[in-house]
Amino acid sequence: MDIVLDDPAVSRRAGEIAAVGDYWLMSNLSAAKTYVVENPEGGGEFVKIPPGRMGAPIPFEFSRVTLPAVDGTISFLVFAPQHVHAPGGGPRGGAETVVAFPLDRDAKYFRILVALCEPRLLDPATSRIPTIPEIIDRLPALGLSRTAVGFHIGYLAEKKLHVKPPQGEGKADWQRHALVSLALRFNLVTADDLALLPPLARRPR
């Protein structure tokens, strides 16, 4: 089955996709253009397919493939074979495994973490992290002050997720960036958690 991308910047034979087991392969037949495969459901994960790369394994079940186009980019979605997972339960006996990131999803700090991650969950390509005033506006029912938001962010960084400051001269707001990066990398916050936030106001047309 051919996928036709109606753009003069896309070659008639731009690439190939093949399903293999519970993952899929992508070949970039372009001589000069890099393609990007991203996970729309994840924390900004993506894979670059350089020109001439054949049979690159793609680990995402649901993917957006983006190619350079005349007016920016053009993309299409790929629904890959469902991944195979190990059955539940593990070896019994011995000491109980300690929870690495003990987050309480009913706590205020978790809603703040979700609000921090929201832009990246809605658009993995963005690098925007909400500011403290934006978090206050996003969670009006919690009645948060700047001090309270700063306390919860510090608590998440130091006690819950144990993020570390960057070496050398880092950003003053490194904690927010580090929290979002870690939470999305390990799926501590997912798109399902956006239901904990109030609905986004529609922008006037």
PDB file of C-alpha atoms in Angstrom:
ATOM      1  CA  MET A   1       0.000   0.000   0.000  1.00  0.00           C
ATOM      2  CA  ASP A   2       1.427   3.371  -1.034  1.00  0.00           C
ATOM      3  CA  ILE A   3       1.210   6.500   1.136  1.00  0.00           C
ATOM      4  CA  VAL A   4       0.921   9.549  -1.126  1.00  0.00           C
ATOM      5  CA  LEU A   5       2.128  12.890   0.254  1.00  0.00           C
ATOM      6  CA  ASP A   6       0.978  15.696  -2.022  1.00  0.00           C
ATOM      7  CA  ASP A   7       3.936  18.058  -1.773  1.00  0.00           C
ATOM      8  CA  PRO A   8       6.472  18.934  -4.503  1.00  0.00           C
ATOM      9  CA  ALA A   9       9.330  18.701  -1.978  1.00  0.00           C
ATOM     10  CA  VAL A  10       8.592  15.019  -1.264  1.00  0.00           C
ATOM     11  CA  SER A  11      10.069  12.508  -3.680  1.00  0.00           C
ATOM     12  CA  ARG A  12       7.787   9.999  -5.399  1.00  0.00           C
ATOM     13  CA  ARG A  13       9.788   7.277  -3.651  1.00  0.00           C
ATOM     14  CA  ALA A  14      10.711   8.943  -0.371  1.00  0.00           C
ATOM     15  CA  GLY A  15      10.888   5.917   1.899  1.00  0.00           C
ATOM     16  CA  GLU A  16       9.589   2.518   2.917  1.00  0.00           C
ATOM     17  CA  ILE A  17       7.782   1.162   5.995  1.00  0.00           C
ATOM     18  CA  ALA A  18       7.710  -2.510   6.993  1.00  0.00           C
ATOM     19  CA  ALA A  19       6.002  -4.229   9.945  1.00  0.00           C
ATOM     20  CA  VAL A  20       8.195  -6.748  11.776  1.00  0.00           C
ATOM     21  CA  GLY A  21       6.851  -8.632  14.819  1.00  0.00           C
ATOM     22  CA  ASP A  22       5.692  -6.077  17.378  1.00  0.00           C
ATOM     23  CA  TYR A  23       7.670  -3.153  15.963  1.00  0.00           C
ATOM     24  CA  TRP A  24       8.241  -1.589  12.547  1.00  0.00           C
ATOM     25  CA  LEU A  25      11.077  -0.486  10.303  1.00  0.00           C
ATOM     26  CA  MET A  26      11.492   2.708   8.313  1.00  0.00           C
ATOM     27  CA  SER A  27      13.893   3.369   5.464  1.00  0.00           C
ATOM     28  CA  ASN A  28      14.747   6.888   4.292  1.00  0.00           C
ATOM     29  CA  LEU A  29      15.357   6.785   0.537  1.00  0.00           C
ATOM     30  CA  SER A  30      16.099  10.508   0.349  1.00  0.00           C
ATOM     31  CA  ALA A  31      19.638  11.566  -0.491  1.00  0.00           C
ATOM     32  CA  ALA A  32      19.603  14.754   1.553  1.00  0.00           C
ATOM     33  CA  LYS A  33      16.588  15.015   3.891  1.00  0.00           C
ATOM     34  CA  THR A  34      16.219  13.771   7.460  1.00  0.00           C
ATOM     35  CA  TYR A  35      12.856  12.401   8.556  1.00  0.00           C
ATOM     36  CA  VAL A  36      11.533  12.535  12.125  1.00  0.00           C
ATOM     37  CA  VAL A  37       9.363   9.895  13.791  1.00  0.00           C
ATOM     38  CA  GLU A  38       7.795  11.035  17.074  1.00  0.00           C
ATOM     39  CA  ASN A  39       5.547   9.473  19.680  1.00  0.00           C
ATOM     40  CA  PRO A  40       2.439  11.701  19.971  1.00  0.00           C
ATOM     41  CA  GLU A  41       1.380   9.890  23.146  1.00  0.00           C
ATOM     42  CA  GLY A  42       4.708  10.111  24.943  1.00  0.00           C
ATOM     43  CA  GLY A  43       6.950  12.711  26.553  1.00  0.00           C
ATOM     44  CA  GLY A  44       8.487  14.167  23.449  1.00  0.00           C
ATOM     45  CA  GLU A  45      10.311  10.998  22.352  1.00  0.00           C
ATOM     46  CA  PHE A  46      11.381  11.009  18.724  1.00  0.00           C
ATOM     47  CA  VAL A  47      13.739   9.222  16.356  1.00  0.00           C
ATOM     48  CA  LYS A  48      15.650  10.867  13.509  1.00  0.00           C
ATOM     49  CA  ILE A  49      16.019   8.875  10.289  1.00  0.00           C
ATOM     50  CA  PRO A  50      18.994  10.353   8.369  1.00  0.00           C
ATOM     51  CA  PRO A  51      19.243  10.284   4.570  1.00  0.00           C
ATOM     52  CA  GLY A  52      19.922   6.825   3.203  1.00  0.00           C
ATOM     53  CA  ARG A  53      19.222   5.025   6.492  1.00  0.00           C
ATOM     54  CA  MET A  54      17.670   1.630   5.791  1.00  0.00           C
ATOM     55  CA  GLY A  55      15.534  -0.440   8.162  1.00  0.00           C
ATOM     56  CA  ALA A  56      15.651   1.859  11.190  1.00  0.00           C
ATOM     57  CA  PRO A  57      13.665   0.156  14.022  1.00  0.00           C
ATOM     58  CA  ILE A  58      10.844   2.319  15.433  1.00  0.00           C
ATOM     59  CA  PRO A  59       9.706   1.418  18.974  1.00  0.00           C
ATOM     60  CA  PHE A  60       6.461   3.415  19.055  1.00  0.00           C
ATOM     61  CA  GLU A  61       3.081   1.720  18.593  1.00  0.00           C
ATOM     62  CA  PHE A  62       1.535   5.026  17.471  1.00  0.00           C
ATOM     63  CA  SER A  63       3.791   7.405  15.555  1.00  0.00           C
ATOM     64  CA  ARG A  64       3.801  10.624  13.579  1.00  0.00           C
ATOM     65  CA  VAL A  65       6.231  10.639  10.648  1.00  0.00           C
ATOM     66  CA  THR A  66       7.269  14.152   9.604  1.00  0.00           C
ATOM     67  CA  LEU A  67       9.077  15.099   6.393  1.00  0.00           C
ATOM     68  CA  PRO A  68      10.440  18.452   5.190  1.00  0.00           C
ATOM     69  CA  ALA A  69       7.998  20.146   2.805  1.00  0.00           C
ATOM     70  CA  VAL A  70       7.701  23.326   0.752  1.00  0.00           C
ATOM     71  CA  ASP A  71       5.812  25.199   3.487  1.00  0.00           C
ATOM     72  CA  GLY A  72       7.528  23.703   6.533  1.00  0.00           C
ATOM     73  CA  THR A  73       6.677  20.048   7.097  1.00  0.00           C
ATOM     74  CA  ILE A  74       4.175  17.384   6.092  1.00  0.00           C
ATOM     75  CA  SER A  75       3.274  14.353   8.214  1.00  0.00           C
ATOM     76  CA  PHE A  76       1.234  11.185   8.481  1.00  0.00           C
ATOM     77  CA  LEU A  77       0.374   8.738  11.267  1.00  0.00           C
ATOM     78  CA  VAL A  78       1.465   5.118  11.627  1.00  0.00           C
ATOM     79  CA  PHE A  79      -0.421   2.605  13.775  1.00  0.00           C
ATOM     80  CA  ALA A  80       2.112  -0.165  14.393  1.00  0.00           C
ATOM     81  CA  PRO A  81       1.672  -3.723  15.733  1.00  0.00           C
ATOM     82  CA  GLN A  82       0.757  -3.862  19.413  1.00  0.00           C
ATOM     83  CA  HIS A  83       3.697  -4.504  21.702  1.00  0.00           C
ATOM     84  CA  VAL A  84       4.028  -7.758  23.617  1.00  0.00           C
ATOM     85  CA  HIS A  85       4.338  -7.425  27.420  1.00  0.00           C
ATOM     86  CA  ALA A  86       5.343  -9.874  30.116  1.00  0.00           C
ATOM     87  CA  PRO A  87       2.475 -11.336  32.211  1.00  0.00           C
ATOM     88  CA  GLY A  88       1.728  -9.638  35.526  1.00  0.00           C
ATOM     89  CA  GLY A  89       3.422 -10.649  38.735  1.00  0.00           C
ATOM     90  CA  GLY A  90       7.055 -11.478  39.276  1.00  0.00           C
ATOM     91  CA  PRO A  91       9.225 -13.663  41.429  1.00  0.00           C
ATOM     92  CA  ARG A  92       7.984 -13.873  44.999  1.00  0.00           C
ATOM     93  CA  GLY A  93       9.990 -13.895  48.188  1.00  0.00           C
ATOM     94  CA  GLY A  94      12.746 -11.643  49.455  1.00  0.00           C
ATOM     95  CA  ALA A  95      12.546  -7.970  50.324  1.00  0.00           C
ATOM     96  CA  GLU A  96       9.748  -5.927  48.803  1.00  0.00           C
ATOM     97  CA  THR A  97      10.817  -3.632  45.964  1.00  0.00           C
ATOM     98  CA  VAL A  98      10.805   0.025  47.001  1.00  0.00           C
ATOM     99  CA  VAL A  99       8.758   2.469  44.902  1.00  0.00           C
ATOM    100  CA  ALA A 100      11.212   4.670  42.997  1.00  0.00           C
ATOM    101  CA  PHE A 101       8.941   7.697  42.491  1.00  0.00           C
ATOM    102  CA  PRO A 102       6.208   7.610  45.193  1.00  0.00           C
ATOM    103  CA  LEU A 103       3.702  10.105  43.808  1.00  0.00           C
ATOM    104  CA  ASP A 104       0.254  10.661  45.312  1.00  0.00           C
ATOM    105  CA  ARG A 105      -2.082  11.449  42.410  1.00  0.00           C
ATOM    106  CA  ASP A 106      -4.585  13.045  44.795  1.00  0.00           C
ATOM    107  CA  ALA A 107      -2.060  15.562  46.130  1.00  0.00           C
ATOM    108  CA  LYS A 108      -1.811  19.193  45.073  1.00  0.00           C
ATOM    109  CA  TYR A 109       1.798  18.729  44.015  1.00  0.00           C
ATOM    110  CA  PHE A 110       0.768  16.113  41.446  1.00  0.00           C
ATOM    111  CA  ARG A 111      -1.721  18.489  39.804  1.00  0.00           C
ATOM    112  CA  ILE A 112       1.051  21.079  39.649  1.00  0.00           C
ATOM    113  CA  LEU A 113       3.295  18.491  37.993  1.00  0.00           C
ATOM    114  CA  VAL A 114       0.550  17.704  35.463  1.00  0.00           C
ATOM    115  CA  ALA A 115       0.139  21.426  34.723  1.00  0.00           C
ATOM    116  CA  LEU A 116       3.896  21.690  34.163  1.00  0.00           C
ATOM    117  CA  CYS A 117       3.813  18.769  31.732  1.00  0.00           C
ATOM    118  CA  GLU A 118       0.628  19.834  29.920  1.00  0.00           C
ATOM    119  CA  PRO A 119       2.209  21.789  27.018  1.00  0.00           C
ATOM    120  CA  ARG A 120       4.572  18.915  26.186  1.00  0.00           C
ATOM    121  CA  LEU A 121       1.776  16.349  26.450  1.00  0.00           C
ATOM    122  CA  LEU A 122      -0.365  18.364  24.047  1.00  0.00           C
ATOM    123  CA  ASP A 123       2.516  19.098  21.668  1.00  0.00           C
ATOM    124  CA  PRO A 124       5.686  16.999  22.044  1.00  0.00           C
ATOM    125  CA  ALA A 125       7.557  19.410  19.761  1.00  0.00           C
ATOM    126  CA  THR A 126       7.225  22.356  22.134  1.00  0.00           C
ATOM    127  CA  SER A 127       9.863  23.278  24.688  1.00  0.00           C
ATOM    128  CA  ARG A 128       7.611  25.624  26.658  1.00  0.00           C
ATOM    129  CA  ILE A 129       7.337  25.085  30.415  1.00  0.00           C
ATOM    130  CA  PRO A 130       4.595  26.985  32.291  1.00  0.00           C
ATOM    131  CA  THR A 131       5.699  29.734  34.649  1.00  0.00           C
ATOM    132  CA  ILE A 132       4.544  29.927  38.266  1.00  0.00           C
ATOM    133  CA  PRO A 133       1.889  32.602  37.466  1.00  0.00           C
ATOM    134  CA  GLU A 134       0.606  30.408  34.607  1.00  0.00           C
ATOM    135  CA  ILE A 135       0.307  27.434  36.982  1.00  0.00           C
ATOM    136  CA  ILE A 136      -1.682  29.567  39.432  1.00  0.00           C
ATOM    137  CA  ASP A 137      -4.038  30.602  36.616  1.00  0.00           C
ATOM    138  CA  ARG A 138      -4.308  27.000  35.351  1.00  0.00           C
ATOM    139  CA  LEU A 139      -5.346  25.670  38.775  1.00  0.00           C
ATOM    140  CA  PRO A 140      -7.671  28.355  40.189  1.00  0.00           C
ATOM    141  CA  ALA A 141      -9.623  25.954  42.405  1.00  0.00           C
ATOM    142  CA  LEU A 142      -6.524  25.181  44.472  1.00  0.00           C
ATOM    143  CA  GLY A 143      -6.128  28.813  45.567  1.00  0.00           C
ATOM    144  CA  LEU A 144      -2.348  28.672  45.183  1.00  0.00           C
ATOM    145  CA  SER A 145       0.051  31.509  45.892  1.00  0.00           C
ATOM    146  CA  ARG A 146       3.478  31.960  44.294  1.00  0.00           C
ATOM    147  CA  THR A 147       5.053  30.780  47.532  1.00  0.00           C
ATOM    148  CA  ALA A 148       2.864  27.667  47.626  1.00  0.00           C
ATOM    149  CA  VAL A 149       3.646  26.733  44.023  1.00  0.00           C
ATOM    150  CA  GLY A 150       7.355  27.259  44.659  1.00  0.00           C
ATOM    151  CA  PHE A 151       7.146  25.054  47.750  1.00  0.00           C
ATOM    152  CA  HIS A 152       5.408  22.219  45.868  1.00  0.00           C
ATOM    153  CA  ILE A 153       7.913  22.408  43.000  1.00  0.00           C
ATOM    154  CA  GLY A 154      10.782  22.269  45.487  1.00  0.00           C
ATOM    155  CA  TYR A 155       9.132  19.354  47.294  1.00  0.00           C
ATOM    156  CA  LEU A 156       8.739  17.440  44.035  1.00  0.00           C
ATOM    157  CA  ALA A 157      12.328  18.143  43.041  1.00  0.00           C
ATOM    158  CA  GLU A 158      13.972  17.340  46.377  1.00  0.00           C
ATOM    159  CA  LYS A 159      11.749  14.740  48.053  1.00  0.00           C
ATOM    160  CA  LYS A 160       9.739  12.957  45.368  1.00  0.00           C
ATOM    161  CA  LEU A 161      11.658  12.856  42.099  1.00  0.00           C
ATOM    162  CA  HIS A 162      15.134  13.722  43.418  1.00  0.00           C
ATOM    163  CA  VAL A 163      16.182  15.778  40.413  1.00  0.00           C
ATOM    164  CA  LYS A 164      19.642  17.301  40.529  1.00  0.00           C
ATOM    165  CA  PRO A 165      20.747  20.780  39.424  1.00  0.00           C
ATOM    166  CA  PRO A 166      22.699  20.995  36.169  1.00  0.00           C
ATOM    167  CA  GLN A 167      26.463  21.096  36.401  1.00  0.00           C
ATOM    168  CA  GLY A 168      28.007  24.485  35.883  1.00  0.00           C
ATOM    169  CA  GLU A 169      25.861  27.529  35.272  1.00  0.00           C
ATOM    170  CA  GLY A 170      22.282  26.369  34.734  1.00  0.00           C
ATOM    171  CA  LYS A 171      18.930  28.102  34.369  1.00  0.00           C
ATOM    172  CA  ALA A 172      17.369  29.645  37.435  1.00  0.00           C
ATOM    173  CA  ASP A 173      14.206  27.652  36.681  1.00  0.00           C
ATOM    174  CA  TRP A 174      16.068  24.347  36.258  1.00  0.00           C
ATOM    175  CA  GLN A 175      13.752  22.543  38.665  1.00  0.00           C
ATOM    176  CA  ARG A 176      10.677  22.969  36.448  1.00  0.00           C
ATOM    177  CA  HIS A 177      12.544  21.793  33.356  1.00  0.00           C
ATOM    178  CA  ALA A 178      14.087  18.830  35.176  1.00  0.00           C
ATOM    179  CA  LEU A 179      10.740  17.761  36.665  1.00  0.00           C
ATOM    180  CA  VAL A 180       8.991  17.798  33.285  1.00  0.00           C
ATOM    181  CA  SER A 181      11.835  15.932  31.595  1.00  0.00           C
ATOM    182  CA  LEU A 182      11.903  13.182  34.226  1.00  0.00           C
ATOM    183  CA  ALA A 183       8.112  12.851  34.576  1.00  0.00           C
ATOM    184  CA  LEU A 184       7.604  12.439  30.839  1.00  0.00           C
ATOM    185  CA  ARG A 185      10.619  10.214  30.285  1.00  0.00           C
ATOM    186  CA  PHE A 186       9.347   7.631  32.793  1.00  0.00           C
ATOM    187  CA  ASN A 187       5.601   8.126  32.112  1.00  0.00           C
ATOM    188  CA  LEU A 188       5.012   9.411  35.635  1.00  0.00           C
ATOM    189  CA  VAL A 189       2.575  11.826  33.990  1.00  0.00           C
ATOM    190  CA  THR A 190       0.637  10.811  30.869  1.00  0.00           C
ATOM    191  CA  ALA A 191      -2.064  12.308  28.685  1.00  0.00           C
ATOM    192  CA  ASP A 192      -4.679  10.537  30.831  1.00  0.00           C
ATOM    193  CA  ASP A 193      -3.662  12.716  33.786  1.00  0.00           C
ATOM    194  CA  LEU A 194      -4.738  15.861  31.926  1.00  0.00           C
ATOM    195  CA  ALA A 195      -8.257  14.992  33.138  1.00  0.00           C
ATOM    196  CA  LEU A 196      -7.129  16.269  36.554  1.00  0.00           C
ATOM    197  CA  LEU A 197      -6.892  19.805  35.145  1.00  0.00           C
ATOM    198  CA  PRO A 198      -9.855  22.069  34.391  1.00  0.00           C
ATOM    199  CA  PRO A 199     -10.845  22.215  30.697  1.00  0.00           C
ATOM    200  CA  LEU A 200      -8.765  24.578  28.589  1.00  0.00           C
ATOM    201  CA  ALA A 201     -10.598  27.758  27.667  1.00  0.00           C
ATOM    202  CA  ARG A 202     -11.340  28.020  23.984  1.00  0.00           C
ATOM    203  CA  ARG A 203      -9.575  30.846  22.198  1.00  0.00           C
ATOM    204  CA  PRO A 204     -11.891  33.347  20.489  1.00  0.00           C
ATOM    205  CA  ARG A 205     -11.845  33.134  16.693  1.00  0.00           C
TER     206      ARG A 205
END
